[in-house]
């Protein structure tokens, strides 16, 4: 499965919003907008401080695997029309518990990954 495009050669934390928007935009509600901000902050933290989160990956490697993971999840569970926020709510539940469950699942997925080979 091809990952979603990450829009720049560096693929640093500054590209997270483009990645998220490429995956699917939230509904436009204030709660969904806060979730988008929260997702951006959470992944930016992972990119900058992976060791504190116990992750083996950082930066571009993390974004690469996030794009693969979320695209796979959206495809597998047929949530493409809902975008990432609708998927998160439908699959893991609304509110903080759903958000935490999603990232717990993503963290377990990451634990099985290795850094992306550099060209």
PDB file of C-alpha atoms in Angstrom:
ATOM      1  CA  UNK A   1       0.000   0.000   0.000  1.00  0.00           C
ATOM      2  CA  UNK A   2       1.338   3.417  -0.913  1.00  0.00           C
ATOM      3  CA  UNK A   3       1.451   6.034   1.814  1.00  0.00           C
ATOM      4  CA  UNK A   4      -0.303   9.331   1.309  1.00  0.00           C
ATOM      5  CA  UNK A   5       1.896  12.079  -0.133  1.00  0.00           C
ATOM      6  CA  UNK A   6       3.642  14.124   2.522  1.00  0.00           C
ATOM      7  CA  UNK A   7       4.136  17.239   0.357  1.00  0.00           C
ATOM      8  CA  UNK A   8       7.778  18.096   0.947  1.00  0.00           C
ATOM      9  CA  UNK A   9      11.234  16.593   0.734  1.00  0.00           C
ATOM     10  CA  UNK A  10      11.868  17.039   4.459  1.00  0.00           C
ATOM     11  CA  UNK A  11       8.541  15.723   5.802  1.00  0.00           C
ATOM     12  CA  UNK A  12       9.120  17.398   9.152  1.00  0.00           C
ATOM     13  CA  UNK A  13       6.570  18.245  11.811  1.00  0.00           C
ATOM     14  CA  UNK A  14       5.574  21.359   9.848  1.00  0.00           C
ATOM     15  CA  UNK A  15       3.990  19.095   7.223  1.00  0.00           C
ATOM     16  CA  UNK A  16       1.604  17.414   9.632  1.00  0.00           C
ATOM     17  CA  UNK A  17      -1.386  19.582   8.830  1.00  0.00           C
ATOM     18  CA  UNK A  18      -1.034  18.856   5.121  1.00  0.00           C
ATOM     19  CA  UNK A  19      -0.830  15.148   5.863  1.00  0.00           C
ATOM     20  CA  UNK A  20      -3.946  15.286   8.015  1.00  0.00           C
ATOM     21  CA  UNK A  21      -5.851  17.369   5.483  1.00  0.00           C
ATOM     22  CA  UNK A  22      -4.835  14.981   2.689  1.00  0.00           C
ATOM     23  CA  UNK A  23      -6.297  12.118   4.700  1.00  0.00           C
ATOM     24  CA  UNK A  24      -9.625  13.842   5.243  1.00  0.00           C
ATOM     25  CA  UNK A  25     -10.861  17.016   6.811  1.00  0.00           C
ATOM     26  CA  UNK A  26     -13.056  17.131   9.910  1.00  0.00           C
ATOM     27  CA  UNK A  27     -16.676  18.164   9.784  1.00  0.00           C
ATOM     28  CA  UNK A  28     -16.065  21.827  10.579  1.00  0.00           C
ATOM     29  CA  UNK A  29     -17.545  21.676  14.068  1.00  0.00           C
ATOM     30  CA  UNK A  30     -15.612  23.371  16.904  1.00  0.00           C
ATOM     31  CA  UNK A  31     -14.957  19.966  18.494  1.00  0.00           C
ATOM     32  CA  UNK A  32     -13.625  18.564  15.229  1.00  0.00           C
ATOM     33  CA  UNK A  33     -11.393  21.616  14.799  1.00  0.00           C
ATOM     34  CA  UNK A  34      -9.999  21.079  18.304  1.00  0.00           C
ATOM     35  CA  UNK A  35      -9.397  17.428  17.463  1.00  0.00           C
ATOM     36  CA  UNK A  36      -7.473  18.468  14.340  1.00  0.00           C
ATOM     37  CA  UNK A  37      -5.314  20.761  16.478  1.00  0.00           C
ATOM     38  CA  UNK A  38      -4.884  17.966  19.005  1.00  0.00           C
ATOM     39  CA  UNK A  39      -3.875  15.454  16.349  1.00  0.00           C
ATOM     40  CA  UNK A  40      -1.331  17.921  14.982  1.00  0.00           C
ATOM     41  CA  UNK A  41       0.106  18.598  18.447  1.00  0.00           C
ATOM     42  CA  UNK A  42       0.217  14.913  19.342  1.00  0.00           C
ATOM     43  CA  UNK A  43       2.059  13.908  16.185  1.00  0.00           C
ATOM     44  CA  UNK A  44       4.364  16.925  16.361  1.00  0.00           C
ATOM     45  CA  UNK A  45       5.324  15.797  19.854  1.00  0.00           C
ATOM     46  CA  UNK A  46       5.975  12.284  18.568  1.00  0.00           C
ATOM     47  CA  UNK A  47       8.160  13.711  15.795  1.00  0.00           C
ATOM     48  CA  UNK A  48      10.202  15.852  18.168  1.00  0.00           C
ATOM     49  CA  UNK A  49      10.405  13.632  21.254  1.00  0.00           C
ATOM     50  CA  UNK A  50       9.885  10.009  20.221  1.00  0.00           C
ATOM     51  CA  UNK A  51      11.989   8.664  23.080  1.00  0.00           C
ATOM     52  CA  UNK A  52       9.630  10.189  25.670  1.00  0.00           C
ATOM     53  CA  UNK A  53       6.738   8.361  24.036  1.00  0.00           C
ATOM     54  CA  UNK A  54       8.776   5.156  23.847  1.00  0.00           C
ATOM     55  CA  UNK A  55       8.694   5.164  20.051  1.00  0.00           C
ATOM     56  CA  UNK A  56      11.440   3.849  17.787  1.00  0.00           C
ATOM     57  CA  UNK A  57      10.729   6.404  15.043  1.00  0.00           C
ATOM     58  CA  UNK A  58      10.790  10.162  14.591  1.00  0.00           C
ATOM     59  CA  UNK A  59      10.337  12.873  11.960  1.00  0.00           C
ATOM     60  CA  UNK A  60       9.827  11.682   8.407  1.00  0.00           C
ATOM     61  CA  UNK A  61       9.815   8.013   9.426  1.00  0.00           C
ATOM     62  CA  UNK A  62       6.976   8.620  11.856  1.00  0.00           C
ATOM     63  CA  UNK A  63       4.941  10.578   9.311  1.00  0.00           C
ATOM     64  CA  UNK A  64       5.514   7.924   6.676  1.00  0.00           C
ATOM     65  CA  UNK A  65       4.145   5.207   8.936  1.00  0.00           C
ATOM     66  CA  UNK A  66       1.282   7.395  10.179  1.00  0.00           C
ATOM     67  CA  UNK A  67       0.124   7.990   6.606  1.00  0.00           C
ATOM     68  CA  UNK A  68       0.311   4.251   5.872  1.00  0.00           C
ATOM     69  CA  UNK A  69      -1.496   3.381   9.094  1.00  0.00           C
ATOM     70  CA  UNK A  70      -4.374   5.825   8.760  1.00  0.00           C
ATOM     71  CA  UNK A  71      -4.901   5.168   5.051  1.00  0.00           C
ATOM     72  CA  UNK A  72      -4.933   1.424   5.784  1.00  0.00           C
ATOM     73  CA  UNK A  73      -7.444   1.915   8.586  1.00  0.00           C
ATOM     74  CA  UNK A  74      -9.710   4.135   6.474  1.00  0.00           C
ATOM     75  CA  UNK A  75      -9.587   1.660   3.577  1.00  0.00           C
ATOM     76  CA  UNK A  76      -9.997  -1.426   5.745  1.00  0.00           C
ATOM     77  CA  UNK A  77     -13.015  -0.118   7.622  1.00  0.00           C
ATOM     78  CA  UNK A  78     -14.582   1.824   4.717  1.00  0.00           C
ATOM     79  CA  UNK A  79     -14.516   5.141   6.552  1.00  0.00           C
ATOM     80  CA  UNK A  80     -13.082   7.194   3.674  1.00  0.00           C
ATOM     81  CA  UNK A  81     -16.187   9.411   3.347  1.00  0.00           C
ATOM     82  CA  UNK A  82     -16.002  10.286   7.045  1.00  0.00           C
ATOM     83  CA  UNK A  83     -12.431  11.559   6.985  1.00  0.00           C
ATOM     84  CA  UNK A  84     -10.089  10.979   9.898  1.00  0.00           C
ATOM     85  CA  UNK A  85     -12.309  12.552  12.576  1.00  0.00           C
ATOM     86  CA  UNK A  86     -15.420  10.626  11.584  1.00  0.00           C
ATOM     87  CA  UNK A  87     -13.341   7.461  11.444  1.00  0.00           C
ATOM     88  CA  UNK A  88     -11.859   8.096  14.878  1.00  0.00           C
ATOM     89  CA  UNK A  89     -15.287   8.721  16.435  1.00  0.00           C
ATOM     90  CA  UNK A  90     -16.967   5.781  14.704  1.00  0.00           C
ATOM     91  CA  UNK A  91     -14.214   3.272  15.409  1.00  0.00           C
ATOM     92  CA  UNK A  92     -12.894   4.330  18.815  1.00  0.00           C
ATOM     93  CA  UNK A  93     -15.669   6.459  20.302  1.00  0.00           C
ATOM     94  CA  UNK A  94     -16.075  10.156  20.846  1.00  0.00           C
ATOM     95  CA  UNK A  95     -14.192  12.286  23.313  1.00  0.00           C
ATOM     96  CA  UNK A  96     -10.824  11.906  24.965  1.00  0.00           C
ATOM     97  CA  UNK A  97     -11.224   8.155  25.483  1.00  0.00           C
ATOM     98  CA  UNK A  98     -11.607   7.598  21.739  1.00  0.00           C
ATOM     99  CA  UNK A  99      -8.652   9.828  20.964  1.00  0.00           C
ATOM    100  CA  UNK A 100      -6.489   7.982  23.505  1.00  0.00           C
ATOM    101  CA  UNK A 101      -7.618   4.585  22.192  1.00  0.00           C
ATOM    102  CA  UNK A 102      -6.716   5.574  18.629  1.00  0.00           C
ATOM    103  CA  UNK A 103      -3.215   6.653  19.580  1.00  0.00           C
ATOM    104  CA  UNK A 104      -2.729   3.579  21.741  1.00  0.00           C
ATOM    105  CA  UNK A 105      -3.524   1.446  18.703  1.00  0.00           C
ATOM    106  CA  UNK A 106      -1.248   3.558  16.504  1.00  0.00           C
ATOM    107  CA  UNK A 107       1.551   3.232  19.080  1.00  0.00           C
ATOM    108  CA  UNK A 108       1.246  -0.557  19.007  1.00  0.00           C
ATOM    109  CA  UNK A 109       1.374  -0.446  15.207  1.00  0.00           C
ATOM    110  CA  UNK A 110       4.516   1.717  15.343  1.00  0.00           C
ATOM    111  CA  UNK A 111       6.222  -0.716  17.674  1.00  0.00           C
ATOM    112  CA  UNK A 112       6.283  -3.212  14.789  1.00  0.00           C
ATOM    113  CA  UNK A 113       7.832  -0.755  12.300  1.00  0.00           C
ATOM    114  CA  UNK A 114      11.435   0.076  11.527  1.00  0.00           C
ATOM    115  CA  UNK A 115      12.904   3.355  10.254  1.00  0.00           C
ATOM    116  CA  UNK A 116      12.302   4.002   6.565  1.00  0.00           C
ATOM    117  CA  UNK A 117      15.339   3.340   4.412  1.00  0.00           C
ATOM    118  CA  UNK A 118      16.880   6.540   3.097  1.00  0.00           C
ATOM    119  CA  UNK A 119      17.446   6.739  -0.647  1.00  0.00           C
TER     120      UNK A 119
END
